[in-house]
Structures are given as structure tokens and as C-alpha cells.
PDB file of C-alpha atoms in Angstrom:
ATOM      1  CA  MET A   1     -61.165  67.444  22.980  1.00 44.00           C
ATOM      2  CA  PRO A   2     -59.153  69.097  20.181  1.00 48.00           C
ATOM      3  CA  HIS A   3     -56.163  67.159  18.906  1.00 48.00           C
ATOM      4  CA  VAL A   4     -52.872  68.459  20.309  1.00 52.00           C
ATOM      5  CA  VAL A   5     -50.039  68.665  17.766  1.00 49.00           C
ATOM      6  CA  PRO A   6     -47.129  66.708  19.331  1.00 58.00           C
ATOM      7  CA  SER A   7     -44.424  69.000  17.961  1.00 83.00           C
ATOM      8  CA  ARG A   8     -43.784  72.141  15.968  1.00 96.00           C
ATOM      9  CA  LEU A   9     -42.578  70.231  12.920  1.00 97.00           C
ATOM     10  CA  ILE A  10     -44.459  71.224   9.767  1.00 97.00           C
ATOM     11  CA  GLY A  11     -44.257  67.624   8.611  1.00 96.00           C
ATOM     12  CA  ASP A  12     -46.232  66.406  11.633  1.00 96.00           C
ATOM     13  CA  LEU A  13     -49.316  68.396  10.574  1.00 96.00           C
ATOM     14  CA  THR A  14     -52.062  67.121   8.290  1.00 95.00           C
ATOM     15  CA  TYR A  15     -53.149  69.151   5.290  1.00 96.00           C
ATOM     16  CA  LEU A  16     -56.322  70.046   7.208  1.00 94.00           C
ATOM     17  CA  GLY A  17     -54.288  71.273  10.159  1.00 93.00           C
ATOM     18  CA  VAL A  18     -51.983  73.609   8.258  1.00 95.00           C
ATOM     19  CA  SER A  19     -54.539  76.386   7.839  1.00 92.00           C
ATOM     20  CA  THR A  20     -55.837  75.860  11.371  1.00 94.00           C
ATOM     21  CA  VAL A  21     -52.588  76.274  13.310  1.00 95.00           C
ATOM     22  CA  LEU A  22     -50.506  78.519  11.000  1.00 97.00           C
ATOM     23  CA  ASN A  23     -51.260  82.098  10.042  1.00 96.00           C
ATOM     24  CA  GLU A  24     -49.553  84.957   8.226  1.00 96.00           C
ATOM     25  CA  SER A  25     -47.526  85.905  11.309  1.00 96.00           C
ATOM     26  CA  SER A  26     -46.190  82.405  12.032  1.00 98.00           C
ATOM     27  CA  ILE A  27     -42.427  82.035  11.619  1.00 98.00           C
ATOM     28  CA  LEU A  28     -41.066  79.115   9.600  1.00 98.00           C
ATOM     29  CA  CYS A  29     -37.587  77.976  10.662  1.00 98.00           C
ATOM     30  CA  LEU A  30     -35.441  76.261   8.022  1.00 98.00           C
ATOM     31  CA  PRO A  31     -32.279  74.456   9.210  1.00 98.00           C
ATOM     32  CA  ILE A  32     -29.564  74.291   6.547  1.00 98.00           C
ATOM     33  CA  GLY A  33     -26.534  72.100   7.115  1.00 98.00           C
ATOM     34  CA  SER A  34     -23.837  70.519   4.967  1.00 98.00           C
ATOM     35  CA  ILE A  35     -22.196  67.155   4.365  1.00 98.00           C
ATOM     36  CA  GLU A  36     -18.468  67.821   4.497  1.00 98.00           C
ATOM     37  CA  GLN A  37     -15.237  66.846   6.197  1.00 98.00           C
ATOM     38  CA  HIS A  38     -14.750  68.144   9.735  1.00 98.00           C
ATOM     39  CA  GLY A  39     -11.325  66.764  10.483  1.00 97.00           C
ATOM     40  CA  PRO A  40     -10.521  63.285  11.794  1.00 98.00           C
ATOM     41  CA  HIS A  41     -12.709  63.609  14.894  1.00 98.00           C
ATOM     42  CA  LEU A  42     -16.097  65.019  13.791  1.00 98.00           C
ATOM     43  CA  PRO A  43     -18.693  63.446  11.463  1.00 98.00           C
ATOM     44  CA  LEU A  44     -19.526  64.579   7.942  1.00 98.00           C
ATOM     45  CA  ASN A  45     -22.963  65.703   9.095  1.00 98.00           C
ATOM     46  CA  THR A  46     -21.687  68.018  11.856  1.00 98.00           C
ATOM     47  CA  ASP A  47     -23.339  71.082  10.290  1.00 98.00           C
ATOM     48  CA  VAL A  48     -26.640  69.197   9.916  1.00 98.00           C
ATOM     49  CA  VAL A  49     -26.582  68.122  13.569  1.00 98.00           C
ATOM     50  CA  LEU A  50     -25.773  71.671  14.698  1.00 98.00           C
ATOM     51  CA  ALA A  51     -28.332  73.395  12.452  1.00 98.00           C
ATOM     52  CA  GLU A  52     -31.088  71.060  13.627  1.00 98.00           C
ATOM     53  CA  GLU A  53     -30.099  71.426  17.278  1.00 97.00           C
ATOM     54  CA  PHE A  54     -29.963  75.226  17.029  1.00 97.00           C
ATOM     55  CA  THR A  55     -33.429  75.138  15.489  1.00 98.00           C
ATOM     56  CA  ARG A  56     -34.807  72.682  18.029  1.00 97.00           C
ATOM     57  CA  ARG A  57     -33.552  74.744  20.958  1.00 97.00           C
ATOM     58  CA  ILE A  58     -34.708  78.042  19.471  1.00 97.00           C
ATOM     59  CA  ILE A  59     -38.201  76.625  18.943  1.00 98.00           C
ATOM     60  CA  ALA A  60     -38.265  75.086  22.428  1.00 96.00           C
ATOM     61  CA  ARG A  61     -37.372  78.508  23.896  1.00 97.00           C
ATOM     62  CA  TRP A  62     -39.367  80.855  21.663  1.00 97.00           C
ATOM     63  CA  GLY A  63     -41.860  78.659  19.793  1.00 97.00           C
ATOM     64  CA  GLU A  64     -44.957  79.388  21.835  1.00 96.00           C
ATOM     65  CA  ALA A  65     -44.244  83.096  22.264  1.00 96.00           C
ATOM     66  CA  MET A  66     -43.600  83.779  18.564  1.00 97.00           C
ATOM     67  CA  ASP A  67     -45.360  80.845  16.867  1.00 97.00           C
ATOM     68  CA  LEU A  68     -42.309  79.114  15.384  1.00 98.00           C
ATOM     69  CA  TRP A  69     -42.530  76.063  13.120  1.00 98.00           C
ATOM     70  CA  GLN A  70     -39.720  73.861  11.796  1.00 98.00           C
ATOM     71  CA  LEU A  71     -39.397  73.075   8.102  1.00 98.00           C
ATOM     72  CA  PRO A  72     -37.586  69.948   6.832  1.00 97.00           C
ATOM     73  CA  THR A  73     -33.806  70.294   6.905  1.00 98.00           C
ATOM     74  CA  LEU A  74     -31.730  71.026   3.814  1.00 97.00           C
ATOM     75  CA  ALA A  75     -28.808  68.689   4.555  1.00 98.00           C
ATOM     76  CA  MET A  76     -26.619  69.385   1.499  1.00 97.00           C
ATOM     77  CA  SER A  77     -25.489  72.856   0.473  1.00 98.00           C
ATOM     78  CA  LEU A  78     -22.349  74.608  -0.825  1.00 97.00           C
ATOM     79  CA  ALA A  79     -19.149  72.918   0.366  1.00 97.00           C
ATOM     80  CA  ARG A  80     -16.689  73.358  -2.498  1.00 97.00           C
ATOM     81  CA  GLU A  81     -13.877  74.308  -0.097  1.00 97.00           C
ATOM     82  CA  HIS A  82     -13.996  70.752   1.299  1.00 98.00           C
ATOM     83  CA  GLU A  83     -14.300  68.782  -1.955  1.00 97.00           C
ATOM     84  CA  TRP A  84     -10.760  67.422  -1.635  1.00 98.00           C
ATOM     85  CA  ALA A  85     -11.949  65.153   1.186  1.00 98.00           C
ATOM     86  CA  PRO A  86     -13.807  61.851   0.668  1.00 98.00           C
ATOM     87  CA  GLY A  87     -17.402  62.035   1.842  1.00 98.00           C
ATOM     88  CA  THR A  88     -17.915  65.727   1.153  1.00 98.00           C
ATOM     89  CA  MET A  89     -20.961  66.338  -1.055  1.00 98.00           C
ATOM     90  CA  SER A  90     -21.712  69.818  -2.366  1.00 98.00           C
ATOM     91  CA  LEU A  91     -24.545  71.293  -4.358  1.00 97.00           C
ATOM     92  CA  SER A  92     -23.619  73.542  -7.268  1.00 97.00           C
ATOM     93  CA  ILE A  93     -24.409  77.252  -7.128  1.00 97.00           C
ATOM     94  CA  GLN A  94     -27.128  76.603  -9.698  1.00 98.00           C
ATOM     95  CA  GLY A  95     -28.560  73.723  -7.647  1.00 97.00           C
ATOM     96  CA  MET A  96     -28.576  75.713  -4.415  1.00 98.00           C
ATOM     97  CA  THR A  97     -30.189  78.671  -6.144  1.00 98.00           C
ATOM     98  CA  ALA A  98     -32.875  76.500  -7.721  1.00 98.00           C
ATOM     99  CA  PHE A  99     -33.679  74.774  -4.424  1.00 97.00           C
ATOM    100  CA  ILE A 100     -33.984  77.976  -2.381  1.00 98.00           C
ATOM    101  CA  ARG A 101     -36.126  79.656  -5.029  1.00 98.00           C
ATOM    102  CA  ASP A 102     -38.351  76.573  -5.390  1.00 98.00           C
ATOM    103  CA  MET A 103     -38.715  76.428  -1.630  1.00 97.00           C
ATOM    104  CA  GLY A 104     -39.729  80.098  -1.508  1.00 98.00           C
ATOM    105  CA  ARG A 105     -42.321  79.537  -4.209  1.00 98.00           C
ATOM    106  CA  GLU A 106     -43.738  76.497  -2.415  1.00 98.00           C
ATOM    107  CA  ILE A 107     -43.937  78.277   0.943  1.00 97.00           C
ATOM    108  CA  SER A 108     -45.761  81.144  -0.713  1.00 97.00           C
ATOM    109  CA  ARG A 109     -48.130  78.751  -2.488  1.00 97.00           C
ATOM    110  CA  GLY A 110     -48.683  76.059   0.115  1.00 97.00           C
ATOM    111  CA  LEU A 111     -48.453  77.688   3.551  1.00 97.00           C
ATOM    112  CA  PRO A 112     -50.171  80.717   5.123  1.00 97.00           C
ATOM    113  CA  ALA A 113     -47.029  81.803   6.997  1.00 97.00           C
ATOM    114  CA  ARG A 114     -45.053  84.674   5.463  1.00 97.00           C
ATOM    115  CA  ASN A 115     -42.105  84.836   7.869  1.00 98.00           C
ATOM    116  CA  LEU A 116     -39.024  82.705   7.221  1.00 98.00           C
ATOM    117  CA  ALA A 117     -35.950  82.368   9.449  1.00 98.00           C
ATOM    118  CA  ILE A 118     -33.167  80.324   7.872  1.00 98.00           C
ATOM    119  CA  ILE A 119     -30.899  78.726  10.512  1.00 98.00           C
ATOM    120  CA  ASN A 120     -27.611  78.338   8.676  1.00 98.00           C
ATOM    121  CA  GLY A 121     -25.254  75.736  10.108  1.00 97.00           C
ATOM    122  CA  HIS A 122     -22.543  76.090   7.437  1.00 97.00           C
ATOM    123  CA  GLY A 123     -20.463  79.242   7.039  1.00 94.00           C
ATOM    124  CA  GLY A 124     -19.844  78.561   3.360  1.00 95.00           C
ATOM    125  CA  ASN A 125     -23.517  79.281   2.626  1.00 97.00           C
ATOM    126  CA  ARG A 126     -23.408  82.860   3.839  1.00 96.00           C
ATOM    127  CA  GLY A 127     -22.700  84.605   0.539  1.00 95.00           C
ATOM    128  CA  ILE A 128     -25.288  82.804  -1.559  1.00 97.00           C
ATOM    129  CA  LEU A 129     -27.960  83.075   1.131  1.00 98.00           C
ATOM    130  CA  GLU A 130     -27.403  86.817   1.444  1.00 97.00           C
ATOM    131  CA  ALA A 131     -28.085  87.095  -2.284  1.00 97.00           C
ATOM    132  CA  LEU A 132     -31.058  84.708  -2.388  1.00 98.00           C
ATOM    133  CA  ILE A 133     -33.032  86.257   0.459  1.00 98.00           C
ATOM    134  CA  GLN A 134     -33.468  89.274  -1.819  1.00 98.00           C
ATOM    135  CA  ASP A 135     -35.264  86.935  -4.252  1.00 97.00           C
ATOM    136  CA  LEU A 136     -37.340  85.394  -1.481  1.00 98.00           C
ATOM    137  CA  ARG A 137     -38.539  88.833  -0.456  1.00 97.00           C
ATOM    138  CA  SER A 138     -38.986  90.436  -3.873  1.00 97.00           C
ATOM    139  CA  ASP A 139     -40.206  87.475  -5.929  1.00 97.00           C
ATOM    140  CA  PHE A 140     -42.203  85.494  -3.361  1.00 97.00           C
ATOM    141  CA  GLY A 141     -43.305  88.074  -0.795  1.00 97.00           C
ATOM    142  CA  LEU A 142     -41.557  86.468   2.177  1.00 98.00           C
ATOM    143  CA  ASN A 143     -40.348  88.400   5.211  1.00 98.00           C
ATOM    144  CA  VAL A 144     -37.022  86.655   5.670  1.00 98.00           C
ATOM    145  CA  CYS A 145     -33.756  86.631   7.582  1.00 98.00           C
ATOM    146  CA  VAL A 146     -30.782  84.285   7.922  1.00 98.00           C
ATOM    147  CA  LEU A 147     -29.343  83.438  11.316  1.00 98.00           C
ATOM    148  CA  HIS A 148     -25.644  82.551  11.233  1.00 97.00           C
ATOM    149  CA  PRO A 149     -25.035  81.038  14.701  1.00 94.00           C
ATOM    150  CA  ALA A 150     -21.325  80.590  13.953  1.00 88.00           C
ATOM    151  CA  GLY A 151     -21.095  84.382  13.886  1.00 87.00           C
ATOM    152  CA  TRP A 152     -22.351  84.496  17.469  1.00 85.00           C
ATOM    153  CA  VAL A 153     -19.979  81.962  18.978  1.00 75.00           C
ATOM    154  CA  GLU A 154     -16.927  84.196  19.149  1.00 64.00           C
ATOM    155  CA  ILE A 155     -17.089  84.078  22.924  1.00 51.00           C
ATOM    156  CA  ASP A 156     -13.312  83.730  22.830  1.00 53.00           C
ATOM    157  CA  ALA A 157     -12.662  86.458  20.257  1.00 50.00           C
ATOM    158  CA  ASN A 158      -8.898  86.315  20.812  1.00 57.00           C
ATOM    159  CA  ALA A 159      -8.587  82.601  20.129  1.00 64.00           C
ATOM    160  CA  THR A 160      -5.347  81.586  18.419  1.00 69.00           C
ATOM    161  CA  PRO A 161      -5.706  80.231  15.831  1.00 77.00           C
ATOM    162  CA  PRO A 162      -9.074  81.799  14.906  1.00 89.00           C
ATOM    163  CA  GLU A 163     -11.959  79.331  15.127  1.00 91.00           C
ATOM    164  CA  ILE A 164     -13.260  78.703  11.598  1.00 93.00           C
ATOM    165  CA  HIS A 165     -13.925  75.003  11.070  1.00 96.00           C
ATOM    166  CA  GLY A 166     -13.865  71.824  13.149  1.00 97.00           C
ATOM    167  CA  GLY A 167     -11.954  73.377  16.036  1.00 95.00           C
ATOM    168  CA  LYS A 168     -12.782  74.349  19.608  1.00 94.00           C
ATOM    169  CA  ASN A 169     -16.234  75.817  18.926  1.00 95.00           C
ATOM    170  CA  GLU A 170     -17.788  73.126  16.746  1.00 97.00           C
ATOM    171  CA  THR A 171     -16.224  70.298  18.727  1.00 98.00           C
ATOM    172  CA  SER A 172     -17.407  71.831  21.989  1.00 97.00           C
ATOM    173  CA  MET A 173     -20.981  72.106  20.721  1.00 97.00           C
ATOM    174  CA  MET A 174     -21.009  68.546  19.443  1.00 98.00           C
ATOM    175  CA  LEU A 175     -19.873  67.156  22.815  1.00 98.00           C
ATOM    176  CA  PRO A 176     -23.143  67.915  24.682  1.00 98.00           C
ATOM    177  CA  ILE A 177     -25.360  67.362  21.615  1.00 97.00           C
ATOM    178  CA  ALA A 178     -23.972  64.132  20.141  1.00 98.00           C
ATOM    179  CA  PRO A 179     -20.974  62.889  22.162  1.00 98.00           C
ATOM    180  CA  HIS A 180     -21.235  59.471  20.501  1.00 98.00           C
ATOM    181  CA  LEU A 181     -20.289  61.099  17.164  1.00 98.00           C
ATOM    182  CA  VAL A 182     -17.125  62.804  18.462  1.00 98.00           C
ATOM    183  CA  ARG A 183     -14.015  60.634  18.020  1.00 98.00           C
ATOM    184  CA  LEU A 184     -12.074  61.951  21.014  1.00 97.00           C
ATOM    185  CA  ASP A 185      -9.205  59.540  20.398  1.00 96.00           C
ATOM    186  CA  GLN A 186      -8.619  61.095  16.969  1.00 97.00           C
ATOM    187  CA  ILE A 187      -8.090  64.641  18.274  1.00 97.00           C
ATOM    188  CA  ALA A 188      -4.525  63.716  19.231  1.00 94.00           C
ATOM    189  CA  GLN A 189      -3.685  63.647  15.499  1.00 94.00           C
ATOM    190  CA  LEU A 190      -4.194  67.431  15.377  1.00 94.00           C
ATOM    191  CA  LYS A 191      -0.714  68.526  16.368  1.00 86.00           C
ATOM    192  CA  ASN A 192      -0.106  71.552  14.156  1.00 79.00           C
ATOM    193  CA  PRO A 193      -2.740  74.289  14.553  1.00 77.00           C
ATOM    194  CA  PRO A 194      -2.623  76.561  11.492  1.00 77.00           C
ATOM    195  CA  GLY A 195      -1.036  79.991  11.548  1.00 79.00           C
ATOM    196  CA  GLU A 196      -3.118  82.984  12.564  1.00 89.00           C
ATOM    197  CA  GLU A 197      -1.687  85.410   9.996  1.00 91.00           C
ATOM    198  CA  ALA A 198      -2.560  83.310   6.934  1.00 92.00           C
ATOM    199  CA  ILE A 199      -6.104  82.720   8.198  1.00 93.00           C
ATOM    200  CA  ARG A 200      -6.734  86.388   8.876  1.00 92.00           C
ATOM    201  CA  LYS A 201      -5.380  87.463   5.479  1.00 93.00           C
ATOM    202  CA  THR A 202      -7.104  84.762   3.432  1.00 94.00           C
ATOM    203  CA  ILE A 203     -10.425  84.206   5.219  1.00 93.00           C
ATOM    204  CA  LEU A 204     -11.135  86.991   7.696  1.00 91.00           C
ATOM    205  CA  ASP A 205     -10.070  90.140   5.833  1.00 92.00           C
ATOM    206  CA  HIS A 206     -13.431  91.710   4.872  1.00 90.00           C
ATOM    207  CA  GLY A 207     -11.707  93.983   2.383  1.00 96.00           C
ATOM    208  CA  VAL A 208     -10.786  91.196  -0.035  1.00 96.00           C
ATOM    209  CA  SER A 209     -12.170  87.772  -1.024  1.00 95.00           C
ATOM    210  CA  TRP A 210     -10.060  84.737  -1.961  1.00 95.00           C
ATOM    211  CA  PRO A 211     -10.985  81.191  -2.966  1.00 95.00           C
ATOM    212  CA  TRP A 212      -9.580  78.857  -0.320  1.00 96.00           C
ATOM    213  CA  THR A 213      -9.763  75.220   0.697  1.00 97.00           C
ATOM    214  CA  THR A 214      -9.320  73.333   3.937  1.00 97.00           C
ATOM    215  CA  ASN A 215      -6.482  71.226   2.571  1.00 95.00           C
ATOM    216  CA  ASP A 216      -4.227  74.292   2.356  1.00 95.00           C
ATOM    217  CA  ARG A 217      -1.585  73.599   5.014  1.00 91.00           C
ATOM    218  CA  GLN A 218      -1.152  77.315   5.672  1.00 91.00           C
ATOM    219  CA  LEU A 219      -4.789  77.459   6.754  1.00 94.00           C
ATOM    220  CA  ALA A 220      -5.689  74.053   8.171  1.00 95.00           C
ATOM    221  CA  ASP A 221      -4.384  70.967   9.929  1.00 94.00           C
ATOM    222  CA  MET A 222      -6.088  67.808   8.614  1.00 96.00           C
ATOM    223  CA  GLY A 223      -8.974  69.953   7.424  1.00 97.00           C
ATOM    224  CA  VAL A 224      -9.381  71.765  10.754  1.00 97.00           C
ATOM    225  CA  ILE A 225      -9.080  75.540  11.173  1.00 95.00           C
ATOM    226  CA  GLY A 226      -9.014  76.055  14.920  1.00 93.00           C
ATOM    227  CA  ASP A 227      -7.880  74.037  17.935  1.00 93.00           C
ATOM    228  CA  ALA A 228     -10.125  71.090  18.811  1.00 95.00           C
ATOM    229  CA  ARG A 229      -7.710  70.006  21.543  1.00 94.00           C
ATOM    230  CA  VAL A 230      -9.099  72.619  23.942  1.00 93.00           C
ATOM    231  CA  ALA A 231     -12.782  71.804  23.312  1.00 96.00           C
ATOM    232  CA  SER A 232     -15.116  71.022  26.212  1.00 96.00           C
ATOM    233  CA  ALA A 233     -18.772  70.140  26.679  1.00 98.00           C
ATOM    234  CA  GLU A 234     -19.166  72.974  29.182  1.00 97.00           C
ATOM    235  CA  PHE A 235     -17.970  75.538  26.649  1.00 96.00           C
ATOM    236  CA  GLY A 236     -20.325  73.990  24.099  1.00 96.00           C
ATOM    237  CA  LYS A 237     -23.292  74.484  26.438  1.00 96.00           C
ATOM    238  CA  GLN A 238     -22.333  78.137  26.896  1.00 95.00           C
ATOM    239  CA  ILE A 239     -22.304  78.640  23.131  1.00 95.00           C
ATOM    240  CA  LEU A 240     -25.667  76.919  22.631  1.00 96.00           C
ATOM    241  CA  ASN A 241     -27.337  78.996  25.354  1.00 96.00           C
ATOM    242  CA  HIS A 242     -25.832  82.175  23.898  1.00 96.00           C
ATOM    243  CA  VAL A 243     -27.159  81.365  20.418  1.00 96.00           C
ATOM    244  CA  VAL A 244     -30.687  80.652  21.675  1.00 97.00           C
ATOM    245  CA  GLU A 245     -30.924  83.941  23.561  1.00 96.00           C
ATOM    246  CA  LYS A 246     -29.516  85.959  20.647  1.00 96.00           C
ATOM    247  CA  ALA A 247     -32.011  84.312  18.309  1.00 98.00           C
ATOM    248  CA  GLY A 248     -34.939  85.639  20.338  1.00 98.00           C
ATOM    249  CA  GLY A 249     -34.019  89.237  19.555  1.00 97.00           C
ATOM    250  CA  VAL A 250     -33.603  88.497  15.856  1.00 98.00           C
ATOM    251  CA  LEU A 251     -36.992  86.783  15.625  1.00 98.00           C
ATOM    252  CA  ARG A 252     -38.697  89.709  17.358  1.00 97.00           C
ATOM    253  CA  GLN A 253     -37.063  92.002  14.818  1.00 97.00           C
ATOM    254  CA  LEU A 254     -38.353  89.782  12.006  1.00 98.00           C
ATOM    255  CA  LEU A 255     -41.923  90.150  13.303  1.00 97.00           C
ATOM    256  CA  ASP A 256     -41.456  93.908  13.716  1.00 96.00           C
ATOM    257  CA  ARG A 257     -40.326  94.157  10.097  1.00 93.00           C
ATOM    258  CA  GLN A 258     -43.476  92.352   8.967  1.00 90.00           C
ATOM    259  CA  ARG A 259     -45.631  94.839  10.883  1.00 82.00           C
ATOM    260  CA  LEU A 260     -43.742  97.793   9.394  1.00 73.00           C
ATOM    261  CA  VAL A 261     -44.233  96.482   5.853  1.00 62.00           C
ATOM    262  CA  ARG A 262     -47.976  96.160   6.456  1.00 54.00           C
ATOM    263  CA  ARG A 263     -48.199  99.825   7.364  1.00 44.00           C
TER     264      ARG A 263
END
């Protein structure tokens, strides 16, 4: 009987198996997280845990239908806005650029798949990834997109303060995924949710860009931008299910784009 691959992790394959189970239309999924402060109640690797869980669930839901495969996680990325806090570790812009370009070259050289879906668990990566996917397409021939699940979790669009970092949304998702990593007793320290006006002017106004950090007291309370006090595991499950279903449409679009390019 043929050997059954126990997972859809690229690393679980042998070099002989790569060309047997992958083809040009396979989709490679790359989780990208970050090691950074997430307030007094969430771990430094929150974005890694979330990126990997998004990817795991997306592959469990859509892997067979669209031939999805998981690449090794990039755990460190751009986190300069959190560098004030002990434990935060950020790549430089040059380091992030070099890694993503090297990865694109290696995928193009070493794997038959030409579709890449980056699952971005850290909002601070958005700008550089939007620039670098142009390189991945033009320089390495990859059909690529970036999924930003945080952009899909605005189920409560009128939340006050807006949910940016370490608040209701991220805490809620961590509760069903890794409850042992959530320090519930520490949430009580978060007594002063930041003001909505400063957040909207500094972070959310798409007409202007500002450098900002999560130790700015106008924007954050103990590094948190949002309200973790109202988090719940049930809300976290709703978010996770919403992300997985949204991802299916994006991945179908990615495959459609590959077919259009071939024509």
C-alpha cells in the first residue's frame, strides 16, 4: 500500500515525496507571527500561536479541496512599535526583506508549487508584505497573496476603544486555542482603556501615516489597544470560524488568478 502522509506539513515529506504529492497548482501556506509584548495577560508569542492556528484550521477545512500545504513558520518579524517592552524581538526592514526574498527564491527553486498564501498574524507586517509580494511575483514567478485575519475580525465594528492589539479580539481567540497561556488574573490591571479619538487619528486614519508605539499612553494601556476585560472564548470561536470561511474564498481567487495568468 502507498505510504500515507500524516499531515500537510511540508517538513513531514521526504525529498522523494515532494515531487510526488505537490504540483504547480498546490498552495503553500506560510504562517508569519511575531515575538512582542501583548500586555500583562498574553504571551510574547501570541501572534505566532494565532498565525499557526489560523493556518492549521484553514488547511483542515480547505486542504483537500485546494491542495494546501504548510510551510515552516516565520516566528520573528517587524515589531518596532513594541521594542520598549522586554522580550520583544524584531527583525530589521533589511532582515525581513532578505528573508522573504530568499524564501521566494527557495520555493521557486526547490518546490513545484507556484501558489503562495502568506497567513499574517501580526498587523505590523502589512506594509512590508504588500511591497514584497510584488517581488515574489515579478522576480520569482510566484502567484501570491497575503491573508490578514486581523482585518476580518471586526465583528464588533463599533467597539470602543477600537480593537488593535492585545484586547478583546486577540484575547478571545487565545482563550479557546491556548487557555493555559492567558493570564486571566492579570487582566484586572487593565483599568484605563485608551481613548478612541487618539487611536483613530494616529493609527486608523488611512489618509495619513504616523510612527507610533504601544507605550504611548494616549493609545495604549500597559501595551494594550483594546479592551481585554470583555474577552470570551465563545467570541474567539466565532472569530476563528469567520476567518476560516473567509479564507476559502481568497484561496479560490488565488487559484483563479493562476489560471488567468496561464491563458
